[in-house]
PDB file of C-alpha atoms in Angstrom:
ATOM      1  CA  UNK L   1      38.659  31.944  -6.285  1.00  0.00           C
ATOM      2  CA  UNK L   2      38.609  31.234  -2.693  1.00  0.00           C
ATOM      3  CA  UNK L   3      41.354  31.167  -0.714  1.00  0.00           C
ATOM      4  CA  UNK L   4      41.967  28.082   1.559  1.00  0.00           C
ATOM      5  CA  UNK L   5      42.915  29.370   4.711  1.00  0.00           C
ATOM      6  CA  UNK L   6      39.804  31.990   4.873  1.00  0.00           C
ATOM      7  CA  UNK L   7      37.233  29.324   3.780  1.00  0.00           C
ATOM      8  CA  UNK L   8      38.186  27.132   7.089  1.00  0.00           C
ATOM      9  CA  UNK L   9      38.090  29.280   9.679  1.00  0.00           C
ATOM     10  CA  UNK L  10      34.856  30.590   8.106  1.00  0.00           C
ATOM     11  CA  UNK L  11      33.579  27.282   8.069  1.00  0.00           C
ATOM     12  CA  UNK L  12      34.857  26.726  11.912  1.00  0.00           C
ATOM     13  CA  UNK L  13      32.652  29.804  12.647  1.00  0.00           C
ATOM     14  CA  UNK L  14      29.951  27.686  12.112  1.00  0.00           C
ATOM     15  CA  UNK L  15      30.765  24.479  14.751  1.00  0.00           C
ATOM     16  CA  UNK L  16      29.554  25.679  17.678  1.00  0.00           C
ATOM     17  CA  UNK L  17      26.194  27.817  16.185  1.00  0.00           C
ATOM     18  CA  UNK L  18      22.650  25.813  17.289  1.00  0.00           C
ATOM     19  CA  UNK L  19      21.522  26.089  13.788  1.00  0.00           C
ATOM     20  CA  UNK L  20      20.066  23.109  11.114  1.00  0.00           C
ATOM     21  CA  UNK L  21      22.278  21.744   9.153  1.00  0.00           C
ATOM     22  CA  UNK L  22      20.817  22.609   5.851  1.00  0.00           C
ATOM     23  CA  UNK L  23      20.629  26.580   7.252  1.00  0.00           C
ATOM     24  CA  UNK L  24      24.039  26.315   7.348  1.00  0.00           C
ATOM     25  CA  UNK L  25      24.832  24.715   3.794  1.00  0.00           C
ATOM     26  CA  UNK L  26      21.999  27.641   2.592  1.00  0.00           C
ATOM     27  CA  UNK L  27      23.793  30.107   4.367  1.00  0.00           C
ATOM     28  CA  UNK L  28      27.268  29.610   2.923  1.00  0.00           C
ATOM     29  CA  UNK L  29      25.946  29.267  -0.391  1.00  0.00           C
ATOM     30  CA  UNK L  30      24.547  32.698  -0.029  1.00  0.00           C
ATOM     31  CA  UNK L  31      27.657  34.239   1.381  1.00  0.00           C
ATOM     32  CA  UNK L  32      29.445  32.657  -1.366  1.00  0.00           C
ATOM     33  CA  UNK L  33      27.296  33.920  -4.249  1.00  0.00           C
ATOM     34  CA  UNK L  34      27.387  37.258  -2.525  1.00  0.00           C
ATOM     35  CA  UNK L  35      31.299  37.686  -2.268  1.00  0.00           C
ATOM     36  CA  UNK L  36      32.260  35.837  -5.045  1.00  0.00           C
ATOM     37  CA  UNK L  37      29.547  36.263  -7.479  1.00  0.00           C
ATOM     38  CA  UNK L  38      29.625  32.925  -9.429  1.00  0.00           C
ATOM     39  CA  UNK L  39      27.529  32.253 -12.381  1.00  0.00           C
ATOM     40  CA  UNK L  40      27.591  28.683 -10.771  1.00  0.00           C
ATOM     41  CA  UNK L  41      28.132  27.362  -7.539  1.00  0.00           C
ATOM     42  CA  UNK L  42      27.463  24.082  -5.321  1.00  0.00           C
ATOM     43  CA  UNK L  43      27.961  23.730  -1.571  1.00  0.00           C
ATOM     44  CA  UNK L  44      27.850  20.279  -0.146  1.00  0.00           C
ATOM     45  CA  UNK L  45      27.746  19.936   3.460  1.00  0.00           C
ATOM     46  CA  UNK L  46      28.781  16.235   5.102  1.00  0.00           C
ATOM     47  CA  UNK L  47      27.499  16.215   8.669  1.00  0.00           C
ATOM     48  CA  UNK L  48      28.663  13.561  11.045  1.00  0.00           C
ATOM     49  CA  UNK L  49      25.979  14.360  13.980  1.00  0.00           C
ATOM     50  CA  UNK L  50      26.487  12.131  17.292  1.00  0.00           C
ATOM     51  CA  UNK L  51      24.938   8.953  17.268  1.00  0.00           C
ATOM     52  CA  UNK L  52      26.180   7.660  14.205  1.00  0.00           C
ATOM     53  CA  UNK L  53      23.829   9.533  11.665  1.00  0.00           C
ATOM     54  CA  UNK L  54      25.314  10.962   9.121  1.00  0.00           C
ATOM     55  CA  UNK L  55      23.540  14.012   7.057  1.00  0.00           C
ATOM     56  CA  UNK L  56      24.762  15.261   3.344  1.00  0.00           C
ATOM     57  CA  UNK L  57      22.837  18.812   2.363  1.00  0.00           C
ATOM     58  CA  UNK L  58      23.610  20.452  -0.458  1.00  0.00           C
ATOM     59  CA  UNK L  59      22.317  23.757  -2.269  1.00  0.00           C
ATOM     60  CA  UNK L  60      22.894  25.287  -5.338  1.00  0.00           C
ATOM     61  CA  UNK L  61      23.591  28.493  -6.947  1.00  0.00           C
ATOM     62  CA  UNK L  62      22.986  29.370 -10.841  1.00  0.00           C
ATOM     63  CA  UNK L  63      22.826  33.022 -11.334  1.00  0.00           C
ATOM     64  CA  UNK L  64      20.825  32.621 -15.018  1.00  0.00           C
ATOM     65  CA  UNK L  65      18.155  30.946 -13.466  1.00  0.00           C
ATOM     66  CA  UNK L  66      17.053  33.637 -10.786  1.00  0.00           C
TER      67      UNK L  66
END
């Protein structure tokens, strides 16, 4: 369980960072599977980039298939 309040401003930590976006979906997958230690997870990461292109990453996590 995750609480709400910590997973948005940890998310906000990430707005301003020059990093791709599927680094970041990769990244909070592997924080998550490190604090949390799921035996599944998903992150999906909806991008709205200037311009009008919108980007949809995700990654996942299944700790019986490592």
């Amino acid at each position: 369980c995750l609480e709400l309040k910590s997973l948005k401003y940890y998310t906000i930590f990430y707005r301003n960072i020059g990093i791709f976006n599927e680094h970041v979906v990769n990244k909070m997958l592997d924080d998550i599977a490190k604090a949390a230690r799921p035996m599944w997870a998903e992150v999906v990461g909806e991008f709205n980039a200037r311009g009008g292109i919108r980007t949809t990453v995700s990654a996942e996590y299944n700790r019986r298939r490592k």
